[in-house]
XYZ file of C-alpha atoms in Angstrom:
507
model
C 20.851 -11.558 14.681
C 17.563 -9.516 14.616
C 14.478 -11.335 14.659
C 11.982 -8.888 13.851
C 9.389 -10.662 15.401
C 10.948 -10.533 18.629
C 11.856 -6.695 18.772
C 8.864 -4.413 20.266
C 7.905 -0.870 18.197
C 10.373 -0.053 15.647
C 11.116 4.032 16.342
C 13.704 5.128 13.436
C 14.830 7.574 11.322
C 15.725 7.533 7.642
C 17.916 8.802 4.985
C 18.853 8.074 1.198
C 22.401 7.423 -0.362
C 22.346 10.811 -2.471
C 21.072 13.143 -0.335
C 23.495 12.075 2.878
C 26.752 10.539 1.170
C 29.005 12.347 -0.835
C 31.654 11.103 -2.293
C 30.136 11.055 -5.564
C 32.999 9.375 -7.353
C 35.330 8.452 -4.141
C 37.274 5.270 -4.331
C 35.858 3.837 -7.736
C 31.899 4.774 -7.363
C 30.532 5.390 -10.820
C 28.231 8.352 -11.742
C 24.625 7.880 -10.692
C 21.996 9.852 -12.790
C 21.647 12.088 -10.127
C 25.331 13.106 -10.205
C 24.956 14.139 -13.788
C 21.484 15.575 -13.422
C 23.113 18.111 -10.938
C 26.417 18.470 -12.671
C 24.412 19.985 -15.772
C 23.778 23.597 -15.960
C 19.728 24.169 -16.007
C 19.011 21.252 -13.622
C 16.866 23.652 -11.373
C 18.287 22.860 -8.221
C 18.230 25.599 -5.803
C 21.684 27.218 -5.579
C 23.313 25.520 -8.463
C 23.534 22.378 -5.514
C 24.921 19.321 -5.926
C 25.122 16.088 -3.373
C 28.852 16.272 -4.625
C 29.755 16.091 -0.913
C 26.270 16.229 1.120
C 26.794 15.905 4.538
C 29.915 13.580 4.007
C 28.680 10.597 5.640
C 30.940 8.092 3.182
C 33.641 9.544 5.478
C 32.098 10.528 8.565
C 30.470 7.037 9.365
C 31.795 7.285 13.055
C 29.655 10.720 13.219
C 26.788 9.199 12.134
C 26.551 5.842 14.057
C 26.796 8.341 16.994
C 23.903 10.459 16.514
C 21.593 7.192 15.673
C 22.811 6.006 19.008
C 22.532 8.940 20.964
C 18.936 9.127 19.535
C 18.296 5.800 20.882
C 17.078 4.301 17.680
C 15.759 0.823 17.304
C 15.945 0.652 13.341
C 17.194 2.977 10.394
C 16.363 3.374 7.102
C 19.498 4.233 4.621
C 19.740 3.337 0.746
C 22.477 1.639 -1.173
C 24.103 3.903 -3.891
C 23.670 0.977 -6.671
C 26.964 2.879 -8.609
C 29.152 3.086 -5.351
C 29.106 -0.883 -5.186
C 28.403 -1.452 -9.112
C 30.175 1.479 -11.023
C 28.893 0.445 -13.961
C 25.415 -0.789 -13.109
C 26.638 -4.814 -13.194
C 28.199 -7.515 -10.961
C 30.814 -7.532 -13.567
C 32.642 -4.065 -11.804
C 32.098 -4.961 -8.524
C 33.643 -2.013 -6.228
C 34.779 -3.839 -2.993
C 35.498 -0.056 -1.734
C 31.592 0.549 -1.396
C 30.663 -2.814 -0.310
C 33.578 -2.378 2.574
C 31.161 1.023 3.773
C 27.883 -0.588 4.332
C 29.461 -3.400 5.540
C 31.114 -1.333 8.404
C 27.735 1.130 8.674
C 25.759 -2.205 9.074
C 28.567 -3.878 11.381
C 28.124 -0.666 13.895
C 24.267 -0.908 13.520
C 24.385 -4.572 14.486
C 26.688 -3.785 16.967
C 24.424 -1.096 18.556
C 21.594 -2.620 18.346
C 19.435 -0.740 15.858
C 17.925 -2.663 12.905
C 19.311 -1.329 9.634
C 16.310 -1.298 7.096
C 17.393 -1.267 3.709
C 16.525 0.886 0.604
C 17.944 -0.838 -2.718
C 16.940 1.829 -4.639
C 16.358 5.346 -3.681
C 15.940 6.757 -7.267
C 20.139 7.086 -7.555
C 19.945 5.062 -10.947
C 23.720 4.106 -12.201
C 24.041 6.538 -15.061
C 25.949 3.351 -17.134
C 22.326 2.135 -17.040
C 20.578 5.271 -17.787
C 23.166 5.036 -20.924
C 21.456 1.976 -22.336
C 17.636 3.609 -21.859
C 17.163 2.892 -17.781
C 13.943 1.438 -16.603
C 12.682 1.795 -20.090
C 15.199 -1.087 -20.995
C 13.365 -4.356 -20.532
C 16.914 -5.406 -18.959
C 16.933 -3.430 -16.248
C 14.709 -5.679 -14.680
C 16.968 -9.085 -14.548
C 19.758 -6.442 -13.832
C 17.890 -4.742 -10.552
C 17.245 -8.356 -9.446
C 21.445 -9.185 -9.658
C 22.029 -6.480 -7.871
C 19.574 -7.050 -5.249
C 20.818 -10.552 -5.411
C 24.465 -9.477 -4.466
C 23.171 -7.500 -1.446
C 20.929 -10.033 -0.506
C 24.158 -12.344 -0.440
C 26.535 -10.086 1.147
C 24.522 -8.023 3.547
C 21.403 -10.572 4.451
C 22.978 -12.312 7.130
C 22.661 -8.939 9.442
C 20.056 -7.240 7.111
C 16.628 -8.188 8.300
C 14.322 -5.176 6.597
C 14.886 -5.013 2.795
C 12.798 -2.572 0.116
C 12.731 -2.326 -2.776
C 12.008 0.873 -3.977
C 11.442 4.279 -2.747
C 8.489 6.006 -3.785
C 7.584 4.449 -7.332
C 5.073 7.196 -7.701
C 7.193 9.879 -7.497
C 10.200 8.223 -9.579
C 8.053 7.499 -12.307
C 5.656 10.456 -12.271
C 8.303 13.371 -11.583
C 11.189 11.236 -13.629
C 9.346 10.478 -16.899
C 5.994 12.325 -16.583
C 6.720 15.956 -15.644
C 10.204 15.250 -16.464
C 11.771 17.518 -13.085
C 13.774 14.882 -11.913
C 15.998 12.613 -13.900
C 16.190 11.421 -16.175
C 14.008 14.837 -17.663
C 11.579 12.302 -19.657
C 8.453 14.550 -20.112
C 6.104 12.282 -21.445
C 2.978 12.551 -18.947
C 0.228 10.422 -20.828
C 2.530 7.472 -21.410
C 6.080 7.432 -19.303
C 4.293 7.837 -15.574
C 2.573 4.239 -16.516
C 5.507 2.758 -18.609
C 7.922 2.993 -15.856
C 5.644 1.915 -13.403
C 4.872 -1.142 -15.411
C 8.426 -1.818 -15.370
C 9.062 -1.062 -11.494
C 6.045 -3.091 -10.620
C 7.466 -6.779 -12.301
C 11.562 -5.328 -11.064
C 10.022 -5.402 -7.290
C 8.613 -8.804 -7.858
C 11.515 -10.669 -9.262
C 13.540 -9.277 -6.502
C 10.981 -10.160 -3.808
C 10.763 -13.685 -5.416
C 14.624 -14.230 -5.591
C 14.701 -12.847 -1.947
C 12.017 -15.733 -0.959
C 13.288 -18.598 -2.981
C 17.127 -17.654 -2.205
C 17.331 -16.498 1.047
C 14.199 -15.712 3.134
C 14.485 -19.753 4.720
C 18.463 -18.792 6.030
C 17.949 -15.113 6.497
C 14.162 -14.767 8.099
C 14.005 -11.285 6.898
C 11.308 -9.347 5.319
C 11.156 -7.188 1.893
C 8.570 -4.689 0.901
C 8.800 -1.392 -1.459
C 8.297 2.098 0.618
C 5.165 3.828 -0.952
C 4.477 7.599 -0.782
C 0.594 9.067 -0.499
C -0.737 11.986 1.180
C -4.364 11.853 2.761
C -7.224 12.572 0.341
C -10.125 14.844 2.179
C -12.844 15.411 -0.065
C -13.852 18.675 -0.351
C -17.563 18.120 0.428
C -18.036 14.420 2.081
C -22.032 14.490 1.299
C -21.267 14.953 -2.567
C -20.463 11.005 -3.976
C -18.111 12.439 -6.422
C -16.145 14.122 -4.546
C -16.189 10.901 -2.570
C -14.992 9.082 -5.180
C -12.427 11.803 -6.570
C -10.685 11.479 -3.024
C -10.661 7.759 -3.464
C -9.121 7.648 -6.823
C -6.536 10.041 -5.804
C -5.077 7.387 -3.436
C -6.083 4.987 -6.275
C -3.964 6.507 -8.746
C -1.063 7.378 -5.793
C -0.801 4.558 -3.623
C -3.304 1.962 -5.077
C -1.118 1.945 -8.549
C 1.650 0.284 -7.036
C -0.152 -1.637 -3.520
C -2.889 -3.324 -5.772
C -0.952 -5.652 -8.002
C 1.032 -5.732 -5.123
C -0.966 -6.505 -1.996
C -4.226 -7.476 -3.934
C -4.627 -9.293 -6.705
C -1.442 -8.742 -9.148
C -3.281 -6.200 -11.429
C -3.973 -1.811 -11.480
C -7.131 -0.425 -9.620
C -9.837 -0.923 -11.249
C -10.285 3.022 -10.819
C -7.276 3.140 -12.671
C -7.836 1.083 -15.701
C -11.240 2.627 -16.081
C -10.344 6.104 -16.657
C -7.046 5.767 -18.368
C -8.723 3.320 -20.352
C -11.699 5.279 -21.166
C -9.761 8.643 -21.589
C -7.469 6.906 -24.009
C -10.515 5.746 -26.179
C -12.023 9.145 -26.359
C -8.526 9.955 -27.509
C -9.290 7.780 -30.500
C -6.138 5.691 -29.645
C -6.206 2.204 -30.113
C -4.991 0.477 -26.679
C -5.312 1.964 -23.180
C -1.973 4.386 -21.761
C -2.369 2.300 -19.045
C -0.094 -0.922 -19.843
C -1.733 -4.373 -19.235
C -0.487 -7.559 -16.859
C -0.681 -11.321 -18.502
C -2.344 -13.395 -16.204
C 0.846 -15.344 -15.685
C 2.094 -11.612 -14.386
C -0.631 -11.127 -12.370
C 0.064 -14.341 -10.434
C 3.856 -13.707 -10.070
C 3.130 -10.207 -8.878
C 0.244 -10.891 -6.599
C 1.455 -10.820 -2.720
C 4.821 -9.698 -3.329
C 5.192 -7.832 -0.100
C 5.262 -9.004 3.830
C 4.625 -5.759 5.280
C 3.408 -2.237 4.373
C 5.657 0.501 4.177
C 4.487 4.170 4.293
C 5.948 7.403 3.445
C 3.568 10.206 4.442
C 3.896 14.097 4.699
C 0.485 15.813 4.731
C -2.882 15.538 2.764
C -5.049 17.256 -0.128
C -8.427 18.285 -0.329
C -9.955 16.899 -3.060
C -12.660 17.498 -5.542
C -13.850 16.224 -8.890
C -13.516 18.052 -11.995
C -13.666 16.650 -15.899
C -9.959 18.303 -16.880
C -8.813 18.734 -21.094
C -8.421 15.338 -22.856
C -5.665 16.704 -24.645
C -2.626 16.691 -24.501
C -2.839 13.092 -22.144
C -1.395 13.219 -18.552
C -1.133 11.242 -16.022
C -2.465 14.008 -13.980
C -5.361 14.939 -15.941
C -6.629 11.216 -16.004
C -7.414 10.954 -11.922
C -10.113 13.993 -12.979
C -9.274 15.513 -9.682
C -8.429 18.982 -8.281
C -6.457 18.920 -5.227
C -5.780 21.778 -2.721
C -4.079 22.321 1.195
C -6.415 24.065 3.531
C -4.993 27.509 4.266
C -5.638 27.199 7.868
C -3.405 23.968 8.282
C 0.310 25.451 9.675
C 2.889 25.821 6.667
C 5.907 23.934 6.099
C 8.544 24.684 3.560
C 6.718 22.205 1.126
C 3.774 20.905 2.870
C 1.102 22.478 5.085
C 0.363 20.259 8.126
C -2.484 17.460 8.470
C -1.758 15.286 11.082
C -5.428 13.846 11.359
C -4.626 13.087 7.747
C -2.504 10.306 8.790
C -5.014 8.510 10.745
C -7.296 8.192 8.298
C -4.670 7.038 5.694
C -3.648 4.184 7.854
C -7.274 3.144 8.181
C -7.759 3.634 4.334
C -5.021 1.041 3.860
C -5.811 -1.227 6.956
C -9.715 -1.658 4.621
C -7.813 -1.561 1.530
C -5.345 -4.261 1.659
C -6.660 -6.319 5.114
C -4.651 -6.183 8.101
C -1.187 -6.182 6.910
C 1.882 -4.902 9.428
C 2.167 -1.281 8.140
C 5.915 0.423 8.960
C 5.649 4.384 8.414
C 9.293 4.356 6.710
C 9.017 8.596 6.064
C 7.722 11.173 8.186
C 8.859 14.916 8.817
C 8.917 18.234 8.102
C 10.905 20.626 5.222
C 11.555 23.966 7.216
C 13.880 26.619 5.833
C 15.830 28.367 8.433
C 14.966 26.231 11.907
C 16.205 27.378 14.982
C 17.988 24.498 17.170
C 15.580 25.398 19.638
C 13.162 23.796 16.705
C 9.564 23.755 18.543
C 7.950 24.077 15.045
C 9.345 20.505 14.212
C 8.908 19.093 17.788
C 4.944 19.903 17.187
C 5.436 18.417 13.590
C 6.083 14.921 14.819
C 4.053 15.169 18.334
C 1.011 15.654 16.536
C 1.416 13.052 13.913
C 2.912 10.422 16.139
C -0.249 11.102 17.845
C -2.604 10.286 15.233
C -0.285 6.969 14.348
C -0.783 5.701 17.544
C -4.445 6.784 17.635
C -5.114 4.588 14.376
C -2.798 1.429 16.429
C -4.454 1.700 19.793
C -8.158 2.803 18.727
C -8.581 1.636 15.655
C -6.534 -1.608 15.358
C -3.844 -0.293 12.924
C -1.201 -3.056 13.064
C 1.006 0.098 12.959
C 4.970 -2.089 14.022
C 7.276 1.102 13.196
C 7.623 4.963 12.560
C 11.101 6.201 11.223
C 11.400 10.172 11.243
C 12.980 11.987 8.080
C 15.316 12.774 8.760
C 18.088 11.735 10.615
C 20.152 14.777 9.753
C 19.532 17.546 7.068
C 20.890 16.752 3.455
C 20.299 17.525 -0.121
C 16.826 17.981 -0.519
C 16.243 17.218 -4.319
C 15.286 20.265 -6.599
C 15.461 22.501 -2.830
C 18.925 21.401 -2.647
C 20.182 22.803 0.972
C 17.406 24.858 1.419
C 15.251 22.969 3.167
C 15.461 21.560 5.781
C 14.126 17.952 7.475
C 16.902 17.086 9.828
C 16.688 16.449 13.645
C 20.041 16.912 13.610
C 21.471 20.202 12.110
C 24.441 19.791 9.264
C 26.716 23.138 8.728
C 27.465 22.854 5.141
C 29.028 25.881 5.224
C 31.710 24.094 7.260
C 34.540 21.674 5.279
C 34.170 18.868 8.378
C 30.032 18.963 7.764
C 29.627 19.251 11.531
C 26.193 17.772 13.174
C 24.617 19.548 16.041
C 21.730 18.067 17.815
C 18.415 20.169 17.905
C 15.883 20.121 20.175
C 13.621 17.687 18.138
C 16.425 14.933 18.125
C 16.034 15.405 21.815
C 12.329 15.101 21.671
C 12.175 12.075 19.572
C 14.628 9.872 21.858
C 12.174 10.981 24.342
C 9.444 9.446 22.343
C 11.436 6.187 21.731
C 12.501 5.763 25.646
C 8.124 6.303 26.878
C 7.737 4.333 23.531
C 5.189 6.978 22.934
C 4.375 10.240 24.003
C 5.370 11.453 27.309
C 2.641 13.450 29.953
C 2.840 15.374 32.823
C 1.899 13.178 35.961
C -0.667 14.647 37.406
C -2.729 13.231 34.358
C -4.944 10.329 35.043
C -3.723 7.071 34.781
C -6.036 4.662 32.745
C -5.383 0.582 32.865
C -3.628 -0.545 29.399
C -4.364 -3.534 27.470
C -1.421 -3.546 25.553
C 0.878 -5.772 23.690
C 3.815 -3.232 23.943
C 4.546 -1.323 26.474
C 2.313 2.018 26.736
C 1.906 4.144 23.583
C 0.652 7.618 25.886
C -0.857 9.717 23.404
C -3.803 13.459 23.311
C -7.083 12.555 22.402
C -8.537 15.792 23.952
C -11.617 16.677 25.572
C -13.561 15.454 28.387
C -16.034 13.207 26.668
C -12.682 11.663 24.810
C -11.160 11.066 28.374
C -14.039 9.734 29.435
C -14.460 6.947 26.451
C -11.085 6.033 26.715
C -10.940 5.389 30.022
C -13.938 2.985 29.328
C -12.406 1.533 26.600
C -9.008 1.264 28.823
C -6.357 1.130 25.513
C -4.140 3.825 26.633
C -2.083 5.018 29.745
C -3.013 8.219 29.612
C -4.832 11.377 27.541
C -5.194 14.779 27.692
């Protein structure tokens, strides 16, 4: 079985159970809350969409094993639907149905030869479980853990790469803050941190009962996937704009990486200003939610490697927003912009420089921890499958991955593309579009057409880095892998790095 120790760069892609699946109540799956979220008039989804059918991969599993081989993957990322193997949230209803699916999808990995890295939840909560209050329900957390335990026990033998979850930020802040996703809790000052509180000690009984269980047998390793874009600030010679950029990624990434890879407990950026803004807001305990000591311990270094989802960055700047009403917004006393002259995406303008620096922000942050980026891509609305747009998307942030591994010492192991194909993009529905491969969902039999990214990228993955034209000069590599070939640009760059003599060859 995989040994990820042994395997060289990971190059992946990634999807999520909603957004690729379908068969939203096929063969005994229950209703997740996403399924009712889009099955309700007024859920804001572009088009009236729903991931009622998606790209059908619950019955085109053949189709997609193909394209991850034809890519020439060496890992990828997919989620379990919690409801299609536990209709009703528990072990009780198992639904041997689902279980039969990922066995098979994770059978024809194995049997490929591409590492299947595992997402046990990707924000499709069971909607039994939403039913009895969701991750506001102190229960949830001893029932997350039996379900991880049953996928632990079933799938561990061939799963090597577990998370947790996907994106705690996001679930907590756009689920039960801003109240956009489900389950439509708008309750900024207090849900964001409530559910995060709750997410935080889920992820570390399930990382426990992974180590105590099954890490000795399986050798695996189990993380969460954390989302953060870069924070510039706006003028680097001002401190507090300094600072504003800092507690940004404080408030994104550092809420759930600091108990996690530090020392069990919030950033102390955090705890300061939620704690301060709730005093001035004459209330009588902080919004911010505190960890016993006991917690702190049991939380602390509940993670073996770093996993990063990444898109673009924000230019920040500090400002002293309202006290009232409270918001989890509002209390990071930041304002955050794009640069008009970085190229537009459908969602995101593009920073790929961004991404260097955010490595290196966590490489100081947390110490030298193996970082996987687990997301990376770009939202485009009507792409060609002559996509060049995309293919410059990835090129130029690959590029500045591989600058932070091979300049900077990044112990960058893995980058998985979103996304394997294009799906159901959330609120965009079909809209948008991430996919390397194209999906007609105007078509019954969903078909999938290669663009000229998916091409691209298996290029990538064969140089195991980025491919130049020969007549570029060939520098000596010290490298551990084989030769990451990446632009730094510029004479007096060529000539540094041919001093330095890290990479094959620049440009």
């Amino acid at each position: 079985m995989f040994d990820l120790t042994s395997l060289d760069f990971l190059w992946g892609v990634s999807s999520s159970a909603y957004q690729i699946e379908g068969a939203w109540n096929a063969d005994g799956k229950g209703p997740s809350i996403w399924d009712n979220f889009t099955h309700t008039p007024g859920s804001n989804v572009k088009g009236n969409a729903t991931g009622d059918i998606a790209c059908d991969s619950y019955n085109q599993l053949d189709a997609d094993l193909n394209m991850l081989r034809a890519l020439k993957v060496k890992a990828y990322r997919f989620s379990i639907s919690w409801s299609r193997i536990f209709p009703t949230g528990r072990n009780s209803s198992i639904n041997r149905h689902g279980v039969d699916y990922y066995n098979r999808l994770i059978n024809g990995l194995v049997a490929s030869n591409i590492s299947p890295m595992v997402t046990l939840f990707h924000w499709d909560l069971p909607q039994a479980l939403q039913d009895i209050g969701g991750w506001e329900n102190p229960s949830l957390i001893e029932l997350f853990n039996s379900y991880a335990d049953f996928c632990f026990q079933t799938f561990g033998d061939r799963v090597k790469f577990w998370m947790t979850f996907n994106e705690p930020t996001n679930q907590a802040w756009l689920g039960y803050g801003s109240g956009d996703f489900p389950p439509k809790v708008k309750d900024p000052g207090w849900g964001p941190y409530r559910i995060g509180h709750a997410i935080i000690k889920a992820h570390a009984r399930v990382y426990h009962t992974y180590d105590e269980k099954y890490r000795r047998e399986q050798k695996g390793v189990i993380s969460l996937s954390l989302s953060a874009h870069w924070a510039e600030p706006k003028s680097p010679e001002i401190p507090r704009d300094v600072e504003a950029a800092d507690r940004m990624l404080q408030f994104s990434l550092g809420w759930f990486a600091h108990p996690i890879f530090r020392n069990g407990d919030y950033p102390d950026a955090m705890k300061w200003k939620v704690g301060n803004r709730s005093e001035l807001q004459h209330l009588a305990t902080s919004r911010l939610p505190s960890f016993t000591e006991e917690e702190k311990r049991y939380i602390r270094a509940t993670a073996d490697v770093f996993c990063l989802n990444t898109y673009s960055s924000r230019i920040v700047q500090h400002k002293t927003p309202r006290l009232n009403p409270p918001s989890y917004e509002d209390d990071q006393e930041t304002t955050k912009e794009e640069d008009p002259s970085w190229p537009s995406t459908a969602i995101n303008r593009a920073a790929p420089w961004g991404t260097r620096r955010l490595l290196n922000w966590i490489k100081e942050e947390y110490g030298d921890i193996p970082i996987y980026i687990t997301e990376n891509g770009v939202g485009l609305t009507n792409p060609k499958v002559e996509d060049t747009d995309r293919i410059f998307y990835h090129k130029t942030y690959i590029n500045e991955a591989l600058k932070a591994y091979r300049l900077d010492g990044v112990d960058l192991r893995g980058y998985s593309a979103w996304s394997l194909m294009d799906n159901f993009e959330w609120l965009n529905g079909y809209t948008v579009k991430f996919g390397l491969y194209h999906v007609d969902f105007n078509n019954t039999n969903r078909p999938r057409t290669a663009r000229a990214s998916a091409r691209y990228y298996t290029e990538v993955i064969t140089n195991n880095g980025i491919h130049l034209p020969r007549q570029l000069v060939e520098v000596p590599a010290l490298h551990l892998l084989p030769p990451f070939i990446f632009f730094e640009g510029g004479v007096e760059a060529l000539s540094s790095l041919r001093t330095l003599g890290r990479v094959s060859a620049v440009s």
